[in-house]
Tab-separated table of C-alpha atoms and ligand atoms in Angstrom:
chain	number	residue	atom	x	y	z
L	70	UNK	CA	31.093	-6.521	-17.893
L	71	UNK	CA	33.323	-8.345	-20.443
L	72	UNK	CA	32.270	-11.711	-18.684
L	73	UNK	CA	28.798	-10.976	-19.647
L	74	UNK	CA	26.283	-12.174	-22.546
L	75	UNK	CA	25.682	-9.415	-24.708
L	76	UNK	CA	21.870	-10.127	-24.209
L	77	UNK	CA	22.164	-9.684	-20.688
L	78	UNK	CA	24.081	-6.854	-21.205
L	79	UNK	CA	20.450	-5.469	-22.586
L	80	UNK	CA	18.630	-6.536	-19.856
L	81	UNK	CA	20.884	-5.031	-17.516
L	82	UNK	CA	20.706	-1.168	-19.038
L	83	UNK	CA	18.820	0.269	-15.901
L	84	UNK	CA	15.622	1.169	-17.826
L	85	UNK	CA	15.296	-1.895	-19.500
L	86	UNK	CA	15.883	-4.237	-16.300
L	87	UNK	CA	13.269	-2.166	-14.684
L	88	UNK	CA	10.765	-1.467	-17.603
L	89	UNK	CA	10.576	-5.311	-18.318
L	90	UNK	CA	7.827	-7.285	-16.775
L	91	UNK	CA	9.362	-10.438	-17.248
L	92	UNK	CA	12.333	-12.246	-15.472
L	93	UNK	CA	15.757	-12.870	-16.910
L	94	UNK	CA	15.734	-15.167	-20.028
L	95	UNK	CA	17.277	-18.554	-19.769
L	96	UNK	CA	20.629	-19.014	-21.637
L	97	UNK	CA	20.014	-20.617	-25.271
L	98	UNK	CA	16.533	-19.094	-25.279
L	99	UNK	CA	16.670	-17.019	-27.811
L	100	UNK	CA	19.040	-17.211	-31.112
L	101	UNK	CA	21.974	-15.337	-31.471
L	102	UNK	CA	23.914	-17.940	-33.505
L	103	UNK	CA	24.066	-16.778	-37.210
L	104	UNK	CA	24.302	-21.079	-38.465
L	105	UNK	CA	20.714	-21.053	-36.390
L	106	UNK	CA	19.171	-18.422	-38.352
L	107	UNK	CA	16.376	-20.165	-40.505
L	108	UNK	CA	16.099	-20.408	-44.444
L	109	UNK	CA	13.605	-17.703	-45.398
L	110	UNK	CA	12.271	-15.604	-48.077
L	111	UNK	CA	11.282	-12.259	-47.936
L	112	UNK	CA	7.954	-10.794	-49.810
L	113	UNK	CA	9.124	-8.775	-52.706
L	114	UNK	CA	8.118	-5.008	-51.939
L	115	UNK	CA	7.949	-4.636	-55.711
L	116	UNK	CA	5.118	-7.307	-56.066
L	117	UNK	CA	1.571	-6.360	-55.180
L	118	UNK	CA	-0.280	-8.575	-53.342
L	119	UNK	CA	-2.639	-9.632	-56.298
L	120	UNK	CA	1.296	-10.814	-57.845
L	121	UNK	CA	1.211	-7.691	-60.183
L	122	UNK	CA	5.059	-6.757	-60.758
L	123	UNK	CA	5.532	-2.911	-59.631
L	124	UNK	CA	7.810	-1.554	-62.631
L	125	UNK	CA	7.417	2.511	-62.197
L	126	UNK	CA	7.563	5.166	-59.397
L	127	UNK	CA	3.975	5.940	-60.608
L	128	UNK	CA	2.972	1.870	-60.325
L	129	UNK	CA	4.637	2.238	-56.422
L	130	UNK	CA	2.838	5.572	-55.533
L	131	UNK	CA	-0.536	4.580	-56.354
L	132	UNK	CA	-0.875	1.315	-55.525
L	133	UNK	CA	2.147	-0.877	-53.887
L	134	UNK	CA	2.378	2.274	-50.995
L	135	UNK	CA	-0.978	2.173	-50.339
L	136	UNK	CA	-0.908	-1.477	-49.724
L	137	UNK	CA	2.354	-1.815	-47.939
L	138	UNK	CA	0.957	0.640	-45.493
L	139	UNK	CA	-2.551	-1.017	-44.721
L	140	UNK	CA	-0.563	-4.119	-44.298
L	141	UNK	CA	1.744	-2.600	-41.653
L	142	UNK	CA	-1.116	-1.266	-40.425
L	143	UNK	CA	-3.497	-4.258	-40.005
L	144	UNK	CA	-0.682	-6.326	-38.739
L	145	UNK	CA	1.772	-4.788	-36.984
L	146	UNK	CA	1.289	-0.751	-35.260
L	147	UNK	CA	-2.288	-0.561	-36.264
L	148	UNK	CA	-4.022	2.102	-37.721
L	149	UNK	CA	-3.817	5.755	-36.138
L	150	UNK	CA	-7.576	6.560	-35.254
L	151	UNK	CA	-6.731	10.159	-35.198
L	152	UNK	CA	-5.547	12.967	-36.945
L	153	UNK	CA	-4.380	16.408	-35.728
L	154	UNK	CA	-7.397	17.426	-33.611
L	155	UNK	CA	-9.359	20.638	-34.883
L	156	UNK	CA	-8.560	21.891	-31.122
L	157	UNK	CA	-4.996	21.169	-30.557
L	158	UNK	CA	-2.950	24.417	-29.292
L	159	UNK	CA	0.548	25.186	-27.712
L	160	UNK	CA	2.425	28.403	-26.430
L	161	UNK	CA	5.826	28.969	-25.520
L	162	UNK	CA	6.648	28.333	-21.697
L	163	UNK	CA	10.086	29.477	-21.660
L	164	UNK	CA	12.621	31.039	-23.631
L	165	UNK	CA	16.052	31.223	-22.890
L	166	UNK	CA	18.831	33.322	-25.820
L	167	UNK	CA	21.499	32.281	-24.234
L	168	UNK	CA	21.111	28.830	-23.370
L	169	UNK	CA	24.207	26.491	-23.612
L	170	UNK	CA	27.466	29.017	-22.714
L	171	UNK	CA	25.335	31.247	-25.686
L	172	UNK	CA	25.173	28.223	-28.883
L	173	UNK	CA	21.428	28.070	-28.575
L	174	UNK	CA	17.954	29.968	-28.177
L	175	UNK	CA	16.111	27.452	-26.152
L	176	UNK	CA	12.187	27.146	-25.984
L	177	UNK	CA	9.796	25.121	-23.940
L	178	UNK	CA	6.764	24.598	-25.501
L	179	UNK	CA	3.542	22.616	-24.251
L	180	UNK	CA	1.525	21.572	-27.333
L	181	UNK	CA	-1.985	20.387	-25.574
L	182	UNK	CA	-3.057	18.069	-28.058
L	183	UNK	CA	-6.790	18.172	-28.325
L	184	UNK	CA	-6.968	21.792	-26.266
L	185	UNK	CA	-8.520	20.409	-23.400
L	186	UNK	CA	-7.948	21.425	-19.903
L	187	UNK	CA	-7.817	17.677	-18.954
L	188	UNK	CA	-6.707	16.432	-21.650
L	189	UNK	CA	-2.484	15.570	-22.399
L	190	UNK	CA	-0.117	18.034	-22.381
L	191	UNK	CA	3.188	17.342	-24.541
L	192	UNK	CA	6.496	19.317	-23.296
L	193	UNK	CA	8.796	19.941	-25.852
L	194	UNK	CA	12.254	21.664	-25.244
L	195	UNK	CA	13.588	22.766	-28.393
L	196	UNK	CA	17.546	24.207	-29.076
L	197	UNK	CA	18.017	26.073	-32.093
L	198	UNK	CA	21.339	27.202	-32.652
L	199	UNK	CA	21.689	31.247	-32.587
L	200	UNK	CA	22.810	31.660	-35.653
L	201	UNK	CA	19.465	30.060	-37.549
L	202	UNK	CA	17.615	32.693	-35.265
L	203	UNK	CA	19.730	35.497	-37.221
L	204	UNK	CA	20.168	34.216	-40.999
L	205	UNK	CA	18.882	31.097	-42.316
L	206	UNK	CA	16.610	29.015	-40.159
L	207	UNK	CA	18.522	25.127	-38.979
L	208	UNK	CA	17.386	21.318	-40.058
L	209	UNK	CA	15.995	19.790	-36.870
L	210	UNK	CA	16.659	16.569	-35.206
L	211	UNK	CA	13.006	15.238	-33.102
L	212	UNK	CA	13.196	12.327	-31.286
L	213	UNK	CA	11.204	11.183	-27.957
L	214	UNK	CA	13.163	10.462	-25.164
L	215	UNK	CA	12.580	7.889	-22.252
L	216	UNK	CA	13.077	9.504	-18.961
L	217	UNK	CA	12.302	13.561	-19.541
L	218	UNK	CA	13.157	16.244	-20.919
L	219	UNK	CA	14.777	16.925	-17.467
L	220	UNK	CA	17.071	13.481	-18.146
L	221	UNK	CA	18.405	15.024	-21.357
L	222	UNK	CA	20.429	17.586	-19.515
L	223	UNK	CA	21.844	18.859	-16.102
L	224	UNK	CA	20.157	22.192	-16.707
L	225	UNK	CA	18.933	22.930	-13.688
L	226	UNK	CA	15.708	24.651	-14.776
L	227	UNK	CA	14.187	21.903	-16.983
L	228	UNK	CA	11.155	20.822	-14.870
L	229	UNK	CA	10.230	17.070	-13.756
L	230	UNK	CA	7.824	15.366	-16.367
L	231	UNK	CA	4.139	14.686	-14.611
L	232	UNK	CA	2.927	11.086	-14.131
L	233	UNK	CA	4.676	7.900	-14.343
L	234	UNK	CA	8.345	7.525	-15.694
L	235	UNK	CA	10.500	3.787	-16.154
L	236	UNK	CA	12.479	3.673	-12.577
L	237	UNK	CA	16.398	3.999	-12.844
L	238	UNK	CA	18.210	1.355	-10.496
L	239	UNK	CA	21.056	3.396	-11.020
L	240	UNK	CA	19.540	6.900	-10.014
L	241	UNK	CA	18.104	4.956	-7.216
L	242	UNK	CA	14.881	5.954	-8.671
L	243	UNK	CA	12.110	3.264	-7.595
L	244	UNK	CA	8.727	4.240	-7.214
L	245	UNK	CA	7.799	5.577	-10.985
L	246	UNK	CA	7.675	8.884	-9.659
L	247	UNK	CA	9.549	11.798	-11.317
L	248	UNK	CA	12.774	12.753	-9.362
L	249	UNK	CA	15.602	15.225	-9.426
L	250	UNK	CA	17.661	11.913	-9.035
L	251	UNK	CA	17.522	11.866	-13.046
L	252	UNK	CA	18.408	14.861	-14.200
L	253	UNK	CA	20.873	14.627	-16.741
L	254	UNK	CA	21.380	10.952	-16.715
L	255	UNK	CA	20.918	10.747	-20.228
L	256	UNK	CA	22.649	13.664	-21.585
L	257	UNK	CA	25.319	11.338	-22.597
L	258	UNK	CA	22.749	10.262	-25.095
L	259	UNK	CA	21.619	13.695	-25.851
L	260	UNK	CA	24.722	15.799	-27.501
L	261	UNK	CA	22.606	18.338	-28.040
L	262	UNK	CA	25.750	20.755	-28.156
L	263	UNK	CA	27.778	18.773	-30.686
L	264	UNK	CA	24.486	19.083	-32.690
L	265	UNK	CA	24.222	22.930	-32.096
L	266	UNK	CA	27.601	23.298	-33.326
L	267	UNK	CA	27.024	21.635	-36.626
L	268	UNK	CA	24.095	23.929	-37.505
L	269	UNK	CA	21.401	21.710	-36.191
L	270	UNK	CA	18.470	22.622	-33.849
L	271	UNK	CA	17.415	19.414	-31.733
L	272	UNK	CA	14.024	19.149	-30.452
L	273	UNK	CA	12.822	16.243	-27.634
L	274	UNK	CA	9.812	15.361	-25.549
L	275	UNK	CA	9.073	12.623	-23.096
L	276	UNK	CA	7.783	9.859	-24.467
L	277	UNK	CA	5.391	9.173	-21.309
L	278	UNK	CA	3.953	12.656	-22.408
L	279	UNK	CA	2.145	11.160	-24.820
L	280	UNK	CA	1.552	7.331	-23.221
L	281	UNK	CA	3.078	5.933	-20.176
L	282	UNK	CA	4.925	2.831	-21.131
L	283	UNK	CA	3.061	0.403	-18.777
L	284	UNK	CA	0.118	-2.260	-20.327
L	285	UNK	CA	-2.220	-0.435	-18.101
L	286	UNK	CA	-4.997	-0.820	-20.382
L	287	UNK	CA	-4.631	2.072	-22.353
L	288	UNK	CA	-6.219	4.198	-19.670
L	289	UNK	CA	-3.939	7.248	-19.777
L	290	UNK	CA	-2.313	9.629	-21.625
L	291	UNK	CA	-3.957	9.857	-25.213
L	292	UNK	CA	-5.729	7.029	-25.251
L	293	UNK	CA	-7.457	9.002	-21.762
L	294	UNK	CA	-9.280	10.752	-24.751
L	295	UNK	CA	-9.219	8.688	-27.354
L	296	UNK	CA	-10.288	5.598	-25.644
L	297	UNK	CA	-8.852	2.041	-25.861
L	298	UNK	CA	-8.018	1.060	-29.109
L	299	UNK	CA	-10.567	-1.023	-31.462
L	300	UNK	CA	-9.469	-4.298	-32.799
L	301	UNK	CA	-7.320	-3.517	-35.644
L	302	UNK	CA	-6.120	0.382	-34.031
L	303	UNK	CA	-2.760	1.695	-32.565
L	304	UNK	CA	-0.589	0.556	-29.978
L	305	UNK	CA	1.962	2.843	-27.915
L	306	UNK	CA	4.312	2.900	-30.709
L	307	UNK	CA	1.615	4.020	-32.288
L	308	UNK	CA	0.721	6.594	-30.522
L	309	UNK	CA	4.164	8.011	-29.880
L	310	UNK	CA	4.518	8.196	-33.826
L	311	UNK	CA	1.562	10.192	-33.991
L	312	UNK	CA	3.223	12.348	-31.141
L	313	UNK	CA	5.935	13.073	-33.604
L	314	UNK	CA	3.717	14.283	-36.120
L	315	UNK	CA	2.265	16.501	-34.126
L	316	UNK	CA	5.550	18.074	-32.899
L	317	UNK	CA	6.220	18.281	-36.347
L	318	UNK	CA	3.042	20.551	-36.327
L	319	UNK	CA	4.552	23.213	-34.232
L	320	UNK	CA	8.321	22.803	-35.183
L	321	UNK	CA	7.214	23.741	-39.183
L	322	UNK	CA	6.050	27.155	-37.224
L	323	UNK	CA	8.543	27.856	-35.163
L	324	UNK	CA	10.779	30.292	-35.649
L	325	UNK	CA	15.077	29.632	-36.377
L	326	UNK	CA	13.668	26.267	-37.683
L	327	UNK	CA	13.559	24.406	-41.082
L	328	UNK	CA	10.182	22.373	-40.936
L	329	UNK	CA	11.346	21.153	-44.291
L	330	UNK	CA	14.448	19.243	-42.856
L	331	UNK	CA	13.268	17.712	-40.149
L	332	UNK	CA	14.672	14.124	-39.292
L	333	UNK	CA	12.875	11.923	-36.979
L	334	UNK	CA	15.213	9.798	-34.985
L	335	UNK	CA	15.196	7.582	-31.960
L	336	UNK	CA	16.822	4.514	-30.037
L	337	UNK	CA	15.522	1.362	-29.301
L	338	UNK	CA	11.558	1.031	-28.766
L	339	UNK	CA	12.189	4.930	-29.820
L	340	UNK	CA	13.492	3.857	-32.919
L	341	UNK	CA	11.014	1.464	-33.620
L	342	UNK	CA	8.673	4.636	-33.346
L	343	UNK	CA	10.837	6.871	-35.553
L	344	UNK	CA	10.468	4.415	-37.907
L	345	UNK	CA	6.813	4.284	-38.309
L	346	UNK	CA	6.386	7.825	-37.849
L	347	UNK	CA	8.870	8.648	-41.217
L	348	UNK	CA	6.993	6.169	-42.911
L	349	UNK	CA	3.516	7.728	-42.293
L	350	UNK	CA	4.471	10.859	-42.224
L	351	UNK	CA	6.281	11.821	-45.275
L	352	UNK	CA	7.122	15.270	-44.127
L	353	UNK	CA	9.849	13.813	-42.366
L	354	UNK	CA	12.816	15.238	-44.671
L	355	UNK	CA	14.575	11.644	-43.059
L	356	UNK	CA	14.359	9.388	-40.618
L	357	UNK	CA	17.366	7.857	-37.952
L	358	UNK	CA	16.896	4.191	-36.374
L	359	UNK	CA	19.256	3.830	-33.473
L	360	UNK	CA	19.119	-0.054	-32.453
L	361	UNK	CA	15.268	-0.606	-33.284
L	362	UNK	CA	15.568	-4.009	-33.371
L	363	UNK	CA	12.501	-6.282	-33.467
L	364	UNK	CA	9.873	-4.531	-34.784
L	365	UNK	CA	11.585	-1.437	-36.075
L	366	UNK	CA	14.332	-2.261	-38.698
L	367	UNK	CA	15.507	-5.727	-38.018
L	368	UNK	CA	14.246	-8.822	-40.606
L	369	UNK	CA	11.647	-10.505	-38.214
L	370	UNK	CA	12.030	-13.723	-40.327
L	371	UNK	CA	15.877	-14.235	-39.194
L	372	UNK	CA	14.339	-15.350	-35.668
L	373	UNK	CA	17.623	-13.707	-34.237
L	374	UNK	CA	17.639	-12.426	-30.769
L	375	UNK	CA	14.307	-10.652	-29.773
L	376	UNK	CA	11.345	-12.826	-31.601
L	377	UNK	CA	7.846	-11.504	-32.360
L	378	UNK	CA	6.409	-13.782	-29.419
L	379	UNK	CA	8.977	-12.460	-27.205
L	380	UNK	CA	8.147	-8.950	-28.139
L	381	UNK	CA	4.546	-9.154	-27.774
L	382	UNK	CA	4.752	-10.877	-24.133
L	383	UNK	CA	6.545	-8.368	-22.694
L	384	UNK	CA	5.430	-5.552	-24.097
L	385	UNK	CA	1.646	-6.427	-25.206
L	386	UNK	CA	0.878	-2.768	-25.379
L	387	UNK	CA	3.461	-1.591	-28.056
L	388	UNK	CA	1.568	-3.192	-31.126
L	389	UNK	CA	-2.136	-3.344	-32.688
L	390	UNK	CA	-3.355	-6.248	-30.805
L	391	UNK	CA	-3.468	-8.548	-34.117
L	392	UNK	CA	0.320	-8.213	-33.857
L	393	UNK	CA	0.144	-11.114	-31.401
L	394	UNK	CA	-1.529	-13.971	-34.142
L	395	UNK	CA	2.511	-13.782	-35.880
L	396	UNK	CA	3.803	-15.262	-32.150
L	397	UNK	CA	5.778	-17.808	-33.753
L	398	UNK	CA	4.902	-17.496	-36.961
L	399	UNK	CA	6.967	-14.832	-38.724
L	400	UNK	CA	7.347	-16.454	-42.158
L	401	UNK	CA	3.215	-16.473	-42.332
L	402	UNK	CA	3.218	-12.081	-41.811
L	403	UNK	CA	2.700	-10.804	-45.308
L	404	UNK	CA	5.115	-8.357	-44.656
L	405	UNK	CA	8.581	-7.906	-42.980
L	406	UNK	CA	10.614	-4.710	-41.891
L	407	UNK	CA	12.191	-4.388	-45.135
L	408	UNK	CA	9.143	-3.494	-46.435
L	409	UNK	CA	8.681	-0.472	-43.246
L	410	UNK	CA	12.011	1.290	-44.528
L	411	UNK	CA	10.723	0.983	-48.172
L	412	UNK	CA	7.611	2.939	-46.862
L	413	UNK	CA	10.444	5.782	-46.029
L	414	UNK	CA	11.370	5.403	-49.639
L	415	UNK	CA	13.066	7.742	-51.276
L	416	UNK	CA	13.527	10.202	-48.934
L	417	UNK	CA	16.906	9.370	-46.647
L	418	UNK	CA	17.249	6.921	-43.939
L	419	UNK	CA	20.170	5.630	-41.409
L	420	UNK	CA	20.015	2.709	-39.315
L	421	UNK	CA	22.526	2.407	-36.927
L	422	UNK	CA	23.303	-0.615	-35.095
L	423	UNK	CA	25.846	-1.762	-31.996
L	424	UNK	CA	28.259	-5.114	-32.332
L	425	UNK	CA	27.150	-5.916	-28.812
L	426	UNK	CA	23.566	-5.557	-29.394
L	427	UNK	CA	22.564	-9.177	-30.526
L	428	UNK	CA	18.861	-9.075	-29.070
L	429	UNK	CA	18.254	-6.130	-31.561
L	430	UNK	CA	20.210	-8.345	-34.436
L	431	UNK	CA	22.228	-5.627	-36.377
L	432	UNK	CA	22.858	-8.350	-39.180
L	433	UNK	CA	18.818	-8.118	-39.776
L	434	UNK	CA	19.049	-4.401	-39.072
L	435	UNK	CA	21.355	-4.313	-42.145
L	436	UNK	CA	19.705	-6.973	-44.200
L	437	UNK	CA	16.650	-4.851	-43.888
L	438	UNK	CA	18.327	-1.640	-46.236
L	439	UNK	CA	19.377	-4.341	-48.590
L	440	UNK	CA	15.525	-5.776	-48.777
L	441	UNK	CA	14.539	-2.189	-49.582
L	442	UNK	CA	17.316	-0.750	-52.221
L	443	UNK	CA	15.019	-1.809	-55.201
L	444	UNK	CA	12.180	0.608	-54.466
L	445	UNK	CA	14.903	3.165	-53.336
L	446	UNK	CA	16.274	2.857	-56.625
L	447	UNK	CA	13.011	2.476	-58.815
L	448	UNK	CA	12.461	5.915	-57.136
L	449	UNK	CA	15.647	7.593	-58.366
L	450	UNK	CA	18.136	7.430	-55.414
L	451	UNK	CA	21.429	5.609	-55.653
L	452	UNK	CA	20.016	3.556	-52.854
L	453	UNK	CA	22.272	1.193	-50.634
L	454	UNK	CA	25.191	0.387	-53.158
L	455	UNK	CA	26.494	-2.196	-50.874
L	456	UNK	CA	25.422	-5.545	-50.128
L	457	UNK	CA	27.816	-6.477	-47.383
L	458	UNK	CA	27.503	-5.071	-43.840
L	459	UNK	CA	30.555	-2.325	-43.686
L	460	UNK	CA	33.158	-3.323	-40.961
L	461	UNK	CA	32.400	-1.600	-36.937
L	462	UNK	CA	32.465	2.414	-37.197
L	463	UNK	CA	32.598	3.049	-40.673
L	464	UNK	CA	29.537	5.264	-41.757
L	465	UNK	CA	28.066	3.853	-45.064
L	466	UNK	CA	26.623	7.370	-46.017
L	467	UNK	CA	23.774	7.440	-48.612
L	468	UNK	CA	20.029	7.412	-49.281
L	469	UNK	CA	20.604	4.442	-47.173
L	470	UNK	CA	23.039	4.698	-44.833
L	471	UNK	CA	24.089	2.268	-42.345
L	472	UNK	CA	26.556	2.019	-39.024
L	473	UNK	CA	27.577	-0.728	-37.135
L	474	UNK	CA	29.253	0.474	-33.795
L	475	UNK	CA	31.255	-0.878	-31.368
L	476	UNK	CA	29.914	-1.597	-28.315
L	477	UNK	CA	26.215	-2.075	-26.605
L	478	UNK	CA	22.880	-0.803	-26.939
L	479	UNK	CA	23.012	2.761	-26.331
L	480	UNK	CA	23.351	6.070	-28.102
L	481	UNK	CA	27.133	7.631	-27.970
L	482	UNK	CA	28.998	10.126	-29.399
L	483	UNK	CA	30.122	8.064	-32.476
L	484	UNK	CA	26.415	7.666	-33.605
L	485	UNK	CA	25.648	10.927	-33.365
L	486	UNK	CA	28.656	11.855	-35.802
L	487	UNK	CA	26.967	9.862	-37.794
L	488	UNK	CA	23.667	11.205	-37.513
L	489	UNK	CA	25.514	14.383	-38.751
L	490	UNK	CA	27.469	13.511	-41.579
L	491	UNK	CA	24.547	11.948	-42.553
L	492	UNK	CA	22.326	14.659	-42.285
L	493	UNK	CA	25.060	17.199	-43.715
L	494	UNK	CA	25.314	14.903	-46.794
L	495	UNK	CA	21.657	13.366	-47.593
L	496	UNK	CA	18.837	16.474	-46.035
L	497	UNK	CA	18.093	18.058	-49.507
L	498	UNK	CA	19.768	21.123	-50.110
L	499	UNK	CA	16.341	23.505	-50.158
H	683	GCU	C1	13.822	-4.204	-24.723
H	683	GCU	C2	12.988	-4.699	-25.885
H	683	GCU	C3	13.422	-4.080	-27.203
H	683	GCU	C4	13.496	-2.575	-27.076
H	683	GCU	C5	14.333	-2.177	-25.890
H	683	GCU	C6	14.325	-0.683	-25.578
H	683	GCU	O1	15.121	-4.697	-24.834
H	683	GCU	O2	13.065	-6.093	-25.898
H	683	GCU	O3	12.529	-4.428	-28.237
H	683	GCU	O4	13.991	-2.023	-28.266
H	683	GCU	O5	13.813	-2.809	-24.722
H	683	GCU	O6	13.465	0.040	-26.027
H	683	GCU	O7	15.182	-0.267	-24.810
């Protein structure tokens, strides 16, 4: 593998070789050479559009928020056309007290959305660690994942999800149909033990629960009820963000867990999600971006690795359709992602990053917290304190916390250490 381009490297992951409709890129392509990156300027998040300076929390609250968030709205994921439906239910499936050699209480639970007998079903398997079932209920890590819940672990008893999943060259799985060929291939990604042991309850769904990753015309999943978008509405990040909020529904009533501390995390077009979730949602206690990249936390205007046109082309489904007219033209968006983690402002936030992961630009990733330490600090926090990216696998812990690991796009033990000693240090203590 060392022979390789890091950006191939990407393309090469088994779900993202498969998931992508378009061929290989050709070398040269696509920037990954830091003298290349453009002069730019970012829009101030502390200057309303009308060029009023914002000077006080109050000044940010009432009226910069407000507008960041139509913006990002208008332009980018689109506006959620729902809420949480009058009719949504869910019941526990399964429960298991001994679950992982006796750390965890484990619970299945299928949350149907709008309570409809035809309508989507969400599955999501939840590990609380014993001890929060006995004394004080646990923080709780959410976070989609890409293949099912049966991919997160080589319990044997975690069923297949229904419908469509990404194909795995490397499970030999090639016909989009759930298998037993992928259970547990990502449990490397899920360490949902190392977790357990910290105190933490982790709690995941499949991602295709909520919409099938496929431009398909928005015929399934949610959108089977809530019809294709309008001009202007969600995409599938979209939608998956608003799965997370609903989650968040049922995890603030379950029992052994801390609604209060929950932290929304996820990787890649997962992270991306996580992202816009925390900022809508601001009962995330804190949100976790694992290699988001374009779109989630990276600067859009550094035109470094992934571009908006290149995003949009191969996955036309992910954004509001409007997304598309900023092909190209990143320095015209009124906003940039800065101004997405300011919307998570003040409450905590860690973007993590990987040294080989160039398409996902982890300089941008980290020039991102930097655009956004002036509301984090008009709002009280310490903010980023740093202004240079740390060196590989040093944790900057803070209201704004930052890693840059070794290695490629993926999720590994070392950013999950992080995710705890960030979570141990920044989930507010009640
Ligand atoms: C592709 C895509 C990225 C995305 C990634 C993933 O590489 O270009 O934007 O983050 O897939 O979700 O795995």
């Amino acid at each position: 593998m060392a022979c390789l381009n890091p950006r191939f490297m990407v393309f090469l992951s088994p779900l993202v070789f498969f998931m992508s409709p378009l061929p290989l890129t050709t070398a040269g392509e696509f920037n990954e050479d830091e003298a290349k990156v453009p002069a730019y300027s970012l829009p101030d998040p502390l200057t309303s559009a009308d060029g009023t300076p914002i000077k006080d929390a109050a000044a940010w609250r009432s009226q910069r928020r407000p507008e960041l968030m139509q913006l990002f709205e208008q332009e980018i994921y689109g506006r959620t056309p729902v809420g949480r439906p009058p009719g949504m239910t869910w019941r526990t499936v399964s429960e298991k007290n001994d679950a992982r050699e006796g750390r965890a209480v484990r619970r299945e639970i299928e949350i149907n959305l709008f309570g409809r007998d035809d309508g989507p079903v969400v599955r999501l398997l939840l590990y609380v660690p014993v001890r929060a079932t006995q004394t004080a209920p646990a923080p709780v890590f959410l976070g989609l994942n890409f293949e099912g819940n049966h991919a997160t672990t080589t319990e044997a008893d975690i069923p297949l999800p229904k419908g469509w999943v990404p194909n795995n060259k490397g499970a030999g799985l090639n016909d989009n149909t759930p298998s037993e060929k992928t259970r547990g291939v990502q449990a490397d990604r899920w360490l949902f033990d190392m977790a357990l042991a910290r105190g933490y309850a982790v709690a995941t769904a499949y991602y295709g629960d909520l919409d099938p990753d496929i431009d398909d015309d928005f015929k399934n999943g949610v959108h089977a009820v809530t019809g294709k978008p309008q001009a202007g509405e969600w995409g599938s990040i979209g939608t998956w963000a608003w799965g997370l909020s609903r989650m968040l529904d049922v995890l603030e009533k379950e029992s052994g867990v801390d609604g209060k501390k929950a932290v929304v995390m996820g990787h890649s077009r997962l992270g991306k999600t996580a992202l816009w979730a925390g900022a809508q949602d601001e009962r995330f206690a804190a949100v976790i971006s694992n290699n988001s990249g374009c779109g989630g936390a990276a600067l859009s205007r550094r035109i470094f690795g992934e571009t908006v046109a290149r995003i949009n082309t191969s996955f036309p489904h992910w954004f509001t359709s409007g997304y598309k007219k900023w092909n190209g033209r990143e320095a015209d968006c009124p906003v940039d992602q800065h101004q997405l983690i300011a919307l998570i402002a003040p409450r905590p936030l860690l973007v993590t990053s990987a040294t080989e992961d160039l398409w996902a630009d982890p300089k941008g990733e980290f020039l991102s917290l930097v655009g956004a330490d002036p509301v984090y600090r008009l709002l009280g926090t310490s903010g980023l304190e740093i202004t240079a990216q740390p060196p590989p696998d040093q944790l900057h812990n803070g209201p704004l916390a930052y890693l840059l690991r070794t290695g490629p796009h993926d999720v590994t033990a070392t950013d999950w250490q992080a995710y705890l000693d960030f979570a141990d240090a920044q989930l507010p203590a009640k």
